[in-house]
mmCIF file of C-alpha atoms in Angstrom:
data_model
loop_
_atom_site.group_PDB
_atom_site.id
_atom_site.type_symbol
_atom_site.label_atom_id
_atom_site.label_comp_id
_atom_site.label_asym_id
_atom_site.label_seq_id
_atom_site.Cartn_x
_atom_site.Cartn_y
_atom_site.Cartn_z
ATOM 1 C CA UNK A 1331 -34.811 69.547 -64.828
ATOM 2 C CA UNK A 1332 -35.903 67.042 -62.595
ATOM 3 C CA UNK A 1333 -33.855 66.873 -58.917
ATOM 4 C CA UNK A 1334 -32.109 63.463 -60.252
ATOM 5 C CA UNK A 1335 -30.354 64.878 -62.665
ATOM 6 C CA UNK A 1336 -29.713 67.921 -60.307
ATOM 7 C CA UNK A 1337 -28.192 65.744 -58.101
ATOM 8 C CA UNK A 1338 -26.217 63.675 -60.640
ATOM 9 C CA UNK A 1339 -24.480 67.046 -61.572
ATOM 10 C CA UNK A 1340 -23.549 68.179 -58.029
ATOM 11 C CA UNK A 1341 -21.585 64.583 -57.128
ATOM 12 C CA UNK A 1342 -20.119 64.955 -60.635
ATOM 13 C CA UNK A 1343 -18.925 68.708 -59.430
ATOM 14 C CA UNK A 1344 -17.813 67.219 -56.192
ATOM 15 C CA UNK A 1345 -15.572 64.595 -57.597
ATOM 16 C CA UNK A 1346 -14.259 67.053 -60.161
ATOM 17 C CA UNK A 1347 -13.052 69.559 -57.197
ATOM 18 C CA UNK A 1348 -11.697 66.316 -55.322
ATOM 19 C CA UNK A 1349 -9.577 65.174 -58.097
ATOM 20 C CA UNK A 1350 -8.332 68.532 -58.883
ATOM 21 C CA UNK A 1351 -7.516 69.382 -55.636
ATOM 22 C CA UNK A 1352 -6.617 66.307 -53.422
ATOM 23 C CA UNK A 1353 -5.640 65.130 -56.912
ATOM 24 C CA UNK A 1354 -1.695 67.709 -56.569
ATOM 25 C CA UNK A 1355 -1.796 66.466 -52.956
ATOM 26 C CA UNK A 1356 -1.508 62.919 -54.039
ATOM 27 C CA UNK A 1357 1.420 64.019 -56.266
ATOM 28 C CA UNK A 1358 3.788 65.762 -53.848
ATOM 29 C CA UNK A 1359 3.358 62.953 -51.441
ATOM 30 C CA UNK A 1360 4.278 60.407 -54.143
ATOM 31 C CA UNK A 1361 7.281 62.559 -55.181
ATOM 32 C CA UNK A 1362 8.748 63.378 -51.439
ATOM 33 C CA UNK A 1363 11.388 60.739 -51.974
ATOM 34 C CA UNK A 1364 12.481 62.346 -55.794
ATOM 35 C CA UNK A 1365 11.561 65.773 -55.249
ATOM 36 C CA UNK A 1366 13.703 66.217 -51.985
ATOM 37 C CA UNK A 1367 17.075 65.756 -51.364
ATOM 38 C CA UNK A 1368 17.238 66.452 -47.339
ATOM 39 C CA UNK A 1369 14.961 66.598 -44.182
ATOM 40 C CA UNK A 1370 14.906 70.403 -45.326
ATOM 41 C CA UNK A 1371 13.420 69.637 -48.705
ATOM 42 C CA UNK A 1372 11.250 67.051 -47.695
ATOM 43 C CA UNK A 1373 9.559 69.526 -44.845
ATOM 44 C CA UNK A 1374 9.687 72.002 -47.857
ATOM 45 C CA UNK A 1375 7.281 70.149 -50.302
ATOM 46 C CA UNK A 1376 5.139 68.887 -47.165
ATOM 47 C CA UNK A 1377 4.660 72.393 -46.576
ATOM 48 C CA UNK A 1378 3.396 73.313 -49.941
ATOM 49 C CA UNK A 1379 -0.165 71.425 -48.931
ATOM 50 C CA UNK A 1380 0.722 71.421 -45.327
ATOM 51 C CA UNK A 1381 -2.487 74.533 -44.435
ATOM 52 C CA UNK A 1382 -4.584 72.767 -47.865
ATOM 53 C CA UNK A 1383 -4.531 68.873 -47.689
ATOM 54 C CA UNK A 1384 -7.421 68.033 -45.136
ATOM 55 C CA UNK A 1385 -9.739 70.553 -46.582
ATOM 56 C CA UNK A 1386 -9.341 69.124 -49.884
ATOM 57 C CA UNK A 1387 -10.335 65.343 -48.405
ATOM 58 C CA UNK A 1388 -13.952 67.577 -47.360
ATOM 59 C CA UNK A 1389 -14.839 67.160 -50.854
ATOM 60 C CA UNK A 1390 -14.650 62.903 -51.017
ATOM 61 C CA UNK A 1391 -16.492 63.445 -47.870
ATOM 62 C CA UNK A 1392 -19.255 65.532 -49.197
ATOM 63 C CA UNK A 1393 -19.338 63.573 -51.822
ATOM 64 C CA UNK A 1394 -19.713 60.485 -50.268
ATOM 65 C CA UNK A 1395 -22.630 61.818 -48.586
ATOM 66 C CA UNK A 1396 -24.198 63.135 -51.217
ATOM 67 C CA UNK A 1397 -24.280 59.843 -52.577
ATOM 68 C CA UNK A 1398 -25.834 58.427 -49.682
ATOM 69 C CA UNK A 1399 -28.264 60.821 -49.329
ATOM 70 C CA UNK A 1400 -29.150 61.310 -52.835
ATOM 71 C CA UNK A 1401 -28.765 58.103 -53.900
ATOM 72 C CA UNK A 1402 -28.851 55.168 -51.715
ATOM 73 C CA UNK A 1403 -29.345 52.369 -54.089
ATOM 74 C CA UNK A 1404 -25.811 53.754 -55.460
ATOM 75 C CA UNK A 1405 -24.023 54.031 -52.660
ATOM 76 C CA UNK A 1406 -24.755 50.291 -51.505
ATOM 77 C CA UNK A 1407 -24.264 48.736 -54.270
ATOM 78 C CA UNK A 1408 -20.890 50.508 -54.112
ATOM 79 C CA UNK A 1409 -20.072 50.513 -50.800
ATOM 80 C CA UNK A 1410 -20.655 46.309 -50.969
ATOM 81 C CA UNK A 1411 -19.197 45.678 -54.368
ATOM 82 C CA UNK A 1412 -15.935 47.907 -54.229
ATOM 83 C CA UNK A 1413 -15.911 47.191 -50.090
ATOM 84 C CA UNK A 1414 -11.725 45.803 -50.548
ATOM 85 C CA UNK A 1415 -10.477 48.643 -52.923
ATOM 86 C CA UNK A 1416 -12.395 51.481 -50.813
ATOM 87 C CA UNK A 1417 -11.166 50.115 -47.486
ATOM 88 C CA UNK A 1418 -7.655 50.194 -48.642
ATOM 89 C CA UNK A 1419 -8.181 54.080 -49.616
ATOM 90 C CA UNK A 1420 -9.650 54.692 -46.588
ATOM 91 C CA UNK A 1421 -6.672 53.250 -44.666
ATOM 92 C CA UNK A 1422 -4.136 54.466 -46.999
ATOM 93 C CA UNK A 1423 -5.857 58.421 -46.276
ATOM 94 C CA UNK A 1424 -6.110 57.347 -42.523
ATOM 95 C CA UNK A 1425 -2.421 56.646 -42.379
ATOM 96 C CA UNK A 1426 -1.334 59.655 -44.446
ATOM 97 C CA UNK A 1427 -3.177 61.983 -42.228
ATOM 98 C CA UNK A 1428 -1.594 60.864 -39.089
ATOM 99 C CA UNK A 1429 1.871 60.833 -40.953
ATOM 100 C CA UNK A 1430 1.437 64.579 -42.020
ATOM 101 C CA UNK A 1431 0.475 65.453 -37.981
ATOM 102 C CA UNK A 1432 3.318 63.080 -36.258
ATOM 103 C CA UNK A 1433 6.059 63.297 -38.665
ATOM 104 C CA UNK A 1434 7.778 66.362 -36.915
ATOM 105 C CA UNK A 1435 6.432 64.928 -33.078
ATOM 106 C CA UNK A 1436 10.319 63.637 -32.450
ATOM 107 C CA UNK A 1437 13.668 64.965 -34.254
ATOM 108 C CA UNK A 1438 15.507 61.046 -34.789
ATOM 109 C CA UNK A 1439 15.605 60.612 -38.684
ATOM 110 C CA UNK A 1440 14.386 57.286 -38.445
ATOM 111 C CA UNK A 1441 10.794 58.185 -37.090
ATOM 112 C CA UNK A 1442 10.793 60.370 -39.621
ATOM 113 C CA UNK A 1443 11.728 58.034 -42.107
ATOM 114 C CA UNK A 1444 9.070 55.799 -41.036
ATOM 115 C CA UNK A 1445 6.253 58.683 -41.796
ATOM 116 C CA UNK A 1446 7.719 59.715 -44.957
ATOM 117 C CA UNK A 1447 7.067 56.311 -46.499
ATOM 118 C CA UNK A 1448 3.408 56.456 -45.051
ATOM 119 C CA UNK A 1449 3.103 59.740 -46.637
ATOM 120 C CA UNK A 1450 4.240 58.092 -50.192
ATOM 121 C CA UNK A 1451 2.279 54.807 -49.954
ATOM 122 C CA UNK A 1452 -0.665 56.706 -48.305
ATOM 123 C CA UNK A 1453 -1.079 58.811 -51.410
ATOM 124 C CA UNK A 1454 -0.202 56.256 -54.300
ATOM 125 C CA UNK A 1455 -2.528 53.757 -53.117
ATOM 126 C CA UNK A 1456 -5.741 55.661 -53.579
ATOM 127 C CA UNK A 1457 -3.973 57.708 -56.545
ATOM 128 C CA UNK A 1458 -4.014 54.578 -58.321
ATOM 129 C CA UNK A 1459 -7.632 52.972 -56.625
ATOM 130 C CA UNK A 1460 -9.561 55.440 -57.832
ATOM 131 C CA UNK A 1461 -9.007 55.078 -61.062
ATOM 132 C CA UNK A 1462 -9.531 51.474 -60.669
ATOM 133 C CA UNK A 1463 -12.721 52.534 -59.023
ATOM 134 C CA UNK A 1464 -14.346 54.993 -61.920
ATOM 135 C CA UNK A 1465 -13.154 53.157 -64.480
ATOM 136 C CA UNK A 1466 -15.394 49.765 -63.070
ATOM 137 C CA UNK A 1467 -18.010 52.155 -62.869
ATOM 138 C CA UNK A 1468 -18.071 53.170 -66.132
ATOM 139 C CA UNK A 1469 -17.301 49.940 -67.555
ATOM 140 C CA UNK A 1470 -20.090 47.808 -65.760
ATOM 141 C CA UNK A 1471 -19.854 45.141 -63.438
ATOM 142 C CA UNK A 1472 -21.601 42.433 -62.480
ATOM 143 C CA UNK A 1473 -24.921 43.572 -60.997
ATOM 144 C CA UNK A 1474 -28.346 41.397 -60.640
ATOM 145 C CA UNK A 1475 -32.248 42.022 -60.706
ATOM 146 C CA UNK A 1476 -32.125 42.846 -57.407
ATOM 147 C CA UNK A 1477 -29.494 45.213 -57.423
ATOM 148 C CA UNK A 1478 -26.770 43.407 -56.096
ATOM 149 C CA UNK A 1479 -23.252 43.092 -56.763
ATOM 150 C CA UNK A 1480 -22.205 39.158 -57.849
ATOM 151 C CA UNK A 1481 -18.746 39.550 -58.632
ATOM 152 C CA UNK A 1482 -15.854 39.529 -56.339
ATOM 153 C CA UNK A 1483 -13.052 41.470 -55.964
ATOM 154 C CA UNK A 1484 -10.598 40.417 -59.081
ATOM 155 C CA UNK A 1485 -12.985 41.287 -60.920
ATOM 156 C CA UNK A 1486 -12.527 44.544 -60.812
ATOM 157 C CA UNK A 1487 -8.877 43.850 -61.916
ATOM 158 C CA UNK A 1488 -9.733 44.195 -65.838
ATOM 159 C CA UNK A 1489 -7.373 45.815 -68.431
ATOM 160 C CA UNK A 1490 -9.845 49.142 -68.623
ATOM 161 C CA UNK A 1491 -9.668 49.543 -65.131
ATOM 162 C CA UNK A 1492 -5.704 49.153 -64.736
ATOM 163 C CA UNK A 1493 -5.321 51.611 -67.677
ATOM 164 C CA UNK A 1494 -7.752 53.625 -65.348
ATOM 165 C CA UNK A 1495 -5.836 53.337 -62.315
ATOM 166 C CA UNK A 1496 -1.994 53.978 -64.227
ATOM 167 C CA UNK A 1497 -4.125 57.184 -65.846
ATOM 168 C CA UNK A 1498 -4.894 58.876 -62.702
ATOM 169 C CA UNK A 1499 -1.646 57.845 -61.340
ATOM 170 C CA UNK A 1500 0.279 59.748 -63.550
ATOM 171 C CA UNK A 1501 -1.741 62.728 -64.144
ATOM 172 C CA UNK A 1502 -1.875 63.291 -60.156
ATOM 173 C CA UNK A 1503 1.977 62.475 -60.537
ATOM 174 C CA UNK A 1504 2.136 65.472 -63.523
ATOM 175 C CA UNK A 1505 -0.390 67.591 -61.017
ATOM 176 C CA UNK A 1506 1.911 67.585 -57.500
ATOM 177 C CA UNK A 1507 4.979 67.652 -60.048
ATOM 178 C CA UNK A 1508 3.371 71.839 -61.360
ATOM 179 C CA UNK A 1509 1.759 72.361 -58.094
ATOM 180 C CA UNK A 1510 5.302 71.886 -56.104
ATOM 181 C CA UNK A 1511 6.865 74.650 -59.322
ATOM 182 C CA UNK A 1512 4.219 76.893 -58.851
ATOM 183 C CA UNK A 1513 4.494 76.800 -54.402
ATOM 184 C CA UNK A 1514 8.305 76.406 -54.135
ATOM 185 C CA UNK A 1515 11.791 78.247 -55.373
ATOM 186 C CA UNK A 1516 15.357 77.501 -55.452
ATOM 187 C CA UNK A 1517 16.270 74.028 -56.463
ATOM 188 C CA UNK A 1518 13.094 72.132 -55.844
ATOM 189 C CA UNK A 1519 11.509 74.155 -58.308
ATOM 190 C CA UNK A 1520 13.492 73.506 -61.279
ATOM 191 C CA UNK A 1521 13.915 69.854 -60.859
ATOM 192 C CA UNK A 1522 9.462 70.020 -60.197
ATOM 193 C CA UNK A 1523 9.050 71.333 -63.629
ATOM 194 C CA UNK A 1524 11.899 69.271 -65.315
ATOM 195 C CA UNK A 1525 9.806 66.400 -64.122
ATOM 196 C CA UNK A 1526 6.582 67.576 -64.629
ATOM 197 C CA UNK A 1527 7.577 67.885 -68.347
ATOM 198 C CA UNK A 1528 8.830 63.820 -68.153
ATOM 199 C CA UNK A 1529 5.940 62.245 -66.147
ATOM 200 C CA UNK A 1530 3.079 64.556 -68.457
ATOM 201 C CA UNK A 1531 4.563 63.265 -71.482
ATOM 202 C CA UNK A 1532 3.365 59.406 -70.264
ATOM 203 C CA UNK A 1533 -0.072 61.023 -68.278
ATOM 204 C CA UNK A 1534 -0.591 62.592 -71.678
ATOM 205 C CA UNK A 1535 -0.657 58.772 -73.437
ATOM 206 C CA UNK A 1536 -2.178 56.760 -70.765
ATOM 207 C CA UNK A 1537 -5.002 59.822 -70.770
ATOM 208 C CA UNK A 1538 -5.475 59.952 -74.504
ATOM 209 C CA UNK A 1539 -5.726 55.849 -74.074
ATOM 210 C CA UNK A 1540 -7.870 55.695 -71.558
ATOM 211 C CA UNK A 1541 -10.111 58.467 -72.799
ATOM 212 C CA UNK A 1542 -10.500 57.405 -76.364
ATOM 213 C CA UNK A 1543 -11.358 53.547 -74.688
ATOM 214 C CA UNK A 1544 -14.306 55.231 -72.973
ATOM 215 C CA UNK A 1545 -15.667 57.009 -75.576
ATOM 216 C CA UNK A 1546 -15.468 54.221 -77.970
ATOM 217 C CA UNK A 1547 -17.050 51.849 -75.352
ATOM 218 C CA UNK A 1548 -19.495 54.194 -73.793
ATOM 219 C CA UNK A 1549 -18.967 57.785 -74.948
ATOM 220 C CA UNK A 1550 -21.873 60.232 -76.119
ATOM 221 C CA UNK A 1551 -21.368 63.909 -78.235
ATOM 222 C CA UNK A 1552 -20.829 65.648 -74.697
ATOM 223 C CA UNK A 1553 -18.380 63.577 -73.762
ATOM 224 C CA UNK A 1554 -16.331 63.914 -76.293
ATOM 225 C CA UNK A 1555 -16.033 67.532 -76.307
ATOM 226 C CA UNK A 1556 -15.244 67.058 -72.922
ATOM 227 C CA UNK A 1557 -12.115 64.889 -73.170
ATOM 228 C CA UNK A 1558 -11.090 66.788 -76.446
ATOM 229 C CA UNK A 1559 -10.435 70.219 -74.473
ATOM 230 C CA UNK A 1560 -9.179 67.935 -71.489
ATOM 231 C CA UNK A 1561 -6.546 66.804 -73.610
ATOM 232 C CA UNK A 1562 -6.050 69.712 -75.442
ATOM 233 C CA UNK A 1563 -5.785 72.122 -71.551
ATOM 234 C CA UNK A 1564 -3.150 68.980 -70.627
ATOM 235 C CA UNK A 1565 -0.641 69.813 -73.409
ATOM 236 C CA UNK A 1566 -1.332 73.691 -72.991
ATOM 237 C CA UNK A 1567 -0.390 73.160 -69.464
ATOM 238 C CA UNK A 1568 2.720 70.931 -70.501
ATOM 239 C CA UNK A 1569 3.710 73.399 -73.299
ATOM 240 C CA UNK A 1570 3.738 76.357 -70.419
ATOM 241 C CA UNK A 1571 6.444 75.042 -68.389
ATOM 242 C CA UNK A 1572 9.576 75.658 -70.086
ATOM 243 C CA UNK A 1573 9.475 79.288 -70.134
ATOM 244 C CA UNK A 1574 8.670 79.074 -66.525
ATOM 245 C CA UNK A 1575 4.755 80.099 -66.587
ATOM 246 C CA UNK A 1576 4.064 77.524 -63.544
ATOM 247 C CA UNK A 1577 0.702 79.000 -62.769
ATOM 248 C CA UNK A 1578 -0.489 78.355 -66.316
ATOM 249 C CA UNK A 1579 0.978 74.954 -65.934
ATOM 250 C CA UNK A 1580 -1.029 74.731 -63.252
ATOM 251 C CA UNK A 1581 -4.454 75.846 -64.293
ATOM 252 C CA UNK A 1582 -3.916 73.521 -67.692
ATOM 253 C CA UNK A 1583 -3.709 70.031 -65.481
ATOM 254 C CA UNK A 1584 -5.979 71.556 -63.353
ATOM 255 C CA UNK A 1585 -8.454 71.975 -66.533
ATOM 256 C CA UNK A 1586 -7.760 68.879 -67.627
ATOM 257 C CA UNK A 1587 -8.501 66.665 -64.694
ATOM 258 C CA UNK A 1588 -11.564 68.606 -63.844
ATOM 259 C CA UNK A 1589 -12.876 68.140 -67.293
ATOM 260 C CA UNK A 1590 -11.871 64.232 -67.773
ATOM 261 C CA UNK A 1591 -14.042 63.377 -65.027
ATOM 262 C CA UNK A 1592 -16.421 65.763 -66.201
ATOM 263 C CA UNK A 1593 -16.582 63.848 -69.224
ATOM 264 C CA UNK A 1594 -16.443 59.991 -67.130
ATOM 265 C CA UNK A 1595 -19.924 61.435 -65.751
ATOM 266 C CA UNK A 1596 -21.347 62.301 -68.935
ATOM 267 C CA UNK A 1597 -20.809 59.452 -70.033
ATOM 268 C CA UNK A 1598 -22.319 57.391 -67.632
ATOM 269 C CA UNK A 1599 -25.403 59.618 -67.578
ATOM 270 C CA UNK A 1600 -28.111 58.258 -66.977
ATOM 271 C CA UNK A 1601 -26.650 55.094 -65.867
ATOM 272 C CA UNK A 1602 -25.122 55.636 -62.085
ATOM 273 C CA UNK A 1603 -23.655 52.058 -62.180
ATOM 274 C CA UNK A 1604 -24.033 49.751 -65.600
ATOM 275 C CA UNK A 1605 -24.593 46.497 -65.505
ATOM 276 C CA UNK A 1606 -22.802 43.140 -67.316
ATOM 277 C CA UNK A 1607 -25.210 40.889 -66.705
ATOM 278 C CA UNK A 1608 -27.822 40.046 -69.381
ATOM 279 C CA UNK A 1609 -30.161 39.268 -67.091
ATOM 280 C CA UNK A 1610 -29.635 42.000 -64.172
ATOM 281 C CA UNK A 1611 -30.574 45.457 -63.858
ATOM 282 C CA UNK A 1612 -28.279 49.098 -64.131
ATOM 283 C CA UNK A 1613 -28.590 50.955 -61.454
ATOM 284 C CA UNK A 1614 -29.880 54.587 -62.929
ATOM 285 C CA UNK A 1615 -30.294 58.062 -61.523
ATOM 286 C CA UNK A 1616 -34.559 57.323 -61.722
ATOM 287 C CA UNK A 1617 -34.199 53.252 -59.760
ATOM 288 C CA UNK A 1618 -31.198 54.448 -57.404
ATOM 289 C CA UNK A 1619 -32.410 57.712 -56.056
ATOM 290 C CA UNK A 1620 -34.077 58.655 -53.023
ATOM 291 C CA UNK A 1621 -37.381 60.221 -52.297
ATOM 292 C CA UNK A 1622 -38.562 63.807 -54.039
ATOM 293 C CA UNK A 1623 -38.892 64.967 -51.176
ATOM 294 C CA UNK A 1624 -35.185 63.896 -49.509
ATOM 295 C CA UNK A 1625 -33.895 65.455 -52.806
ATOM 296 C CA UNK A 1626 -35.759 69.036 -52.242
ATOM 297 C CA UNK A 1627 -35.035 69.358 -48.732
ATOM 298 C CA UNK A 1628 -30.842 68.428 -49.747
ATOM 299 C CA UNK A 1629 -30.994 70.955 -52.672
ATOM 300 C CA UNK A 1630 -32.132 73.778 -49.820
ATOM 301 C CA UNK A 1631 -29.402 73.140 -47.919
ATOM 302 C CA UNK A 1632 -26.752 72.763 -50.825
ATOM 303 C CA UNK A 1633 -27.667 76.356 -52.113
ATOM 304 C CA UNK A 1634 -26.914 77.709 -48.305
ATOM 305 C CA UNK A 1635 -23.879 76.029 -47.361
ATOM 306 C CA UNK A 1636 -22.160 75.410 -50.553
ATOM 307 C CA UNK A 1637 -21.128 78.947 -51.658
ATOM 308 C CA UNK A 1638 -20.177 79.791 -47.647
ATOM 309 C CA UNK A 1639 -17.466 76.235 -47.719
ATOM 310 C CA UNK A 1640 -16.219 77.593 -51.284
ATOM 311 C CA UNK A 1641 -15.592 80.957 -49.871
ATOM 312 C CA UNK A 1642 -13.537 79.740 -47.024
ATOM 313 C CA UNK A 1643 -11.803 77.244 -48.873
ATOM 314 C CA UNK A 1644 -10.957 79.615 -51.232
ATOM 315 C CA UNK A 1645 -9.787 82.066 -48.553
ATOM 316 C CA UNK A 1646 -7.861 79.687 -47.538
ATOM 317 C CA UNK A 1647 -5.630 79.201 -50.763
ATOM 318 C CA UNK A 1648 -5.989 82.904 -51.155
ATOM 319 C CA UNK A 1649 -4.042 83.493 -47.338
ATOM 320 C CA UNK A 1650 -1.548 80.785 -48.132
ATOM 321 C CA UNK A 1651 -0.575 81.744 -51.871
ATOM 322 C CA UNK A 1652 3.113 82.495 -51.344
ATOM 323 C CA UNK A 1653 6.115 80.139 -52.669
ATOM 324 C CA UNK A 1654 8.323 78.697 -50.056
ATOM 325 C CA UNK A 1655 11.719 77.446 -50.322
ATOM 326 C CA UNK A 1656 14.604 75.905 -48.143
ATOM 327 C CA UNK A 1657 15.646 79.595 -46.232
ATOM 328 C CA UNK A 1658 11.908 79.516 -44.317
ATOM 329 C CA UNK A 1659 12.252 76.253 -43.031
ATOM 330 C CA UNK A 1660 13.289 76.945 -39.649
ATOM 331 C CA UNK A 1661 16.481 74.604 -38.304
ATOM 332 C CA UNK A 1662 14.780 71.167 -36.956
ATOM 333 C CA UNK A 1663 16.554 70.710 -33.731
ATOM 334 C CA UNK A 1664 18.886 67.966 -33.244
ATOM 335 C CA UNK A 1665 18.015 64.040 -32.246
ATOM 336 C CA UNK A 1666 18.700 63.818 -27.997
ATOM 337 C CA UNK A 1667 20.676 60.374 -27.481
ATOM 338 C CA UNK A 1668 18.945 57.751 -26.579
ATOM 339 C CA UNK A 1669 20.884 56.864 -23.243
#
C-alpha cells in the first residue's frame, strides 16, 4: 500500500476519534443552559468532561499536523480557502477553553454567567462549522490549475453544506445529551436521556439526509456500508435508552459518528479536495502529498508515539469513569460585596 494512502487512513482515524470524542464535549456545553437548573447543576455537567475536554482537542491538533506534514498541498489550499470558517473555530475553542479554566476564578453569578454563555457559543459554533467544513470538502469547491482556491467565503454557504453543518449539530447535541446519562445521576440524568431520545430522533433525519445526499452525489460500495451500520449503531443507541442502558447508548452514537466520517473519507478517496471547476485541478492524495521520504520518516514516528498517547488517554477515561451528581459538588462559597 503505498504511504499516501497510509497516510490518508491515519487523518481519517484522527478525525474519527475527534468527532467522537470532542464530538459529546460539544454537546454538554451546548446543553449547560437546558440540562442544568442551578450553579450546582451547571458545575455538575462541566464536570462530566472537566479531567477529558483538552485531551480530546489533541486529536484536531494531531490532525492538523498530520495534514501539514503529510500533505501540504491540502492543508493550504484549506487553510486559504476555509481561512473565515476555521478562524471562527479556532476562536470559538480559544474562548471555551479559557471559560472552562476562569469560570469558578470569582463566586458573583454574573461572571459566571458571562463564561457559561462562552462555554455554549464556544461549542456550537464549531459543532455546526465543521460540518460546514467536510461537507465543502466533499462536495468540491472552486479550485484552479494551480491549485488555488477562487471562491470566497459564501460560497461555502450551499444547501449540502448547511444540511452538513445542522447534521453534526445535532448528532453532537444527541452525543453530550447520552454522554451526560451515562457520567451523571439524580435528576440530570433522567432529563439527559429524555432528551437524548428527542434531539436523536431529528440527528437521526438530518443524518439519514445528509448521508444518502453524499452517497448519491459522491458515494462508492465502501461507503455505503459505512453509513448503513452508522445509521443502523444510531438507532441501536437511541433504542437503548429507555430501559436505562446509557453505556450502550453511548457506544451506539459513538459507533455511529465514528463510522459516518469513516464513510465522508471513503468517499472522497482518492480525491483529498474535489474540484468544481471544469478547467482546474482536484487536489488528490498522489498531487497533494509530500515527499516519500517525509512520509517514511512520519510513519516511524506514528508507530512509536501513537499507541503510548492512546494508552494514556485511555487511562485517563479509565481513572475518571465514575458518575457524579449534585451531593459531590462541594458548596461554592458565597459572592463578597462589592463595597
Amino acid at each position: 500500500m503505498e504511504l499516501t494512502t497510509v497516510w490518508f487512513a491515519l487523518i481519517a482515524v484522527l478525525w474519527m476519534g475527534y468527532f467522537t470524542l470532542e464530538g459529546f464535549d460539544f454537546g454538554v456545553g451546548m446543553l449547560l443552559p437546558v440540562l442544568a437548573r442551578d450553579d450546582t447543576e451547571r458545575r455538575v455537567l462541566i464536570n462530566t468532561i472537566g479531567p477529558v475536554w483538552d485531551g480530546n482537542e489533541v486529536w484536531l491538533l494531531v490532525a492538523g499536523g498530520a495534514t501539514f506534514a503529510a500533505f501540504p498541498e491540502w492543508y493550504a489550499t484549506l487553510f486559504s480557502g476555509f481561512y473565515l470558517p476555521l478562524l471562527l473555530i479556532l476562536v470559538a475553542l480559544i474562548v471555551r477553553g479559557l471559560a472552562f479554566e476562569y469560570r469558578a476564578k470569582r463566586p458573583d453569578a454574573a461572571w459566571k454567567g458571562r463564561w457559561d454563555l462562552a462555554i455554549i457559543v464556544g461549542s456550537f459554533v464549531p459543532a455546526l462549522l465543521w460540518g460546514v467544513a467536510f461537507a465543502n470538502i466533499l462536495r468540491g469547491v472552486p479550485i484552479d490549475a494551480d491549485l488555488e482556491y477562487v471562491g470566497g467565503f459564501f460560497t461555502l454557504l450551499n444547501p449540502y453544506a448547511l444540511l452538513g453543518g445542522v447534521t453534526t449539530l445535532l448528532l453532537f447535541l444527541t452525543h453530550g445529551a447520552v454522554f451526560v446519562s451515562l457520567k451523571t445521576d439524580g435528576d440530570i440524568r433522567h432529563r439527559a436521556r429524555a432528551l437524548a431520545l428527542k434531539v436523536g430522533a431529528g440527528a437521526a433525519v438530518a443524518a439519514v439526509a445528509f448521508l444518502v445526499w453524499t452517497q448519491v452525489e459522491t458515494g462508492t460500495a465502501a461507503s455505503a456500508v459505512a453509513f448503513v451500520v452508522a445509521a443502523l449503531a444510531l438507532v441501536a443507541g437511541l433504542l437503548a435508552l429507555p430501559s436505562g442502558r446509557e453505556g450502550w447508548a453511548f457506544l451506539g452514537t459513538f459507533v455511529a459518528i465514528a463510522l459516518a466520517v469513516a464513510g465522508l473519507f471513503l468517499a472522497l478517496f482518492p480525491d483529498v479536495m474535489p474540484t468544481t471547476l471544469a478547467a482546474g485541478e482536484s487536489l488528490t492524495t498522489t498531487n497533494a502529498a509530500a515527499t516519500p521520504y517525509t512520509l517514511k520518516i512520519m510513519t516511524v514516528v506514528a508507530v512509536v508515539f501513537t499507541p503510548l498517547v492512546l494508552a494514556y488517554q485511555g487511562w485517563t477515561y479509565w481513572v475518571f469513569r465514575k458518575r457524579i451528581a449534585v451531593h459531590h459538588i462541594p458548596v461554592a462559597p458565597a459572592a463578597t460585596p462589592v463595597p
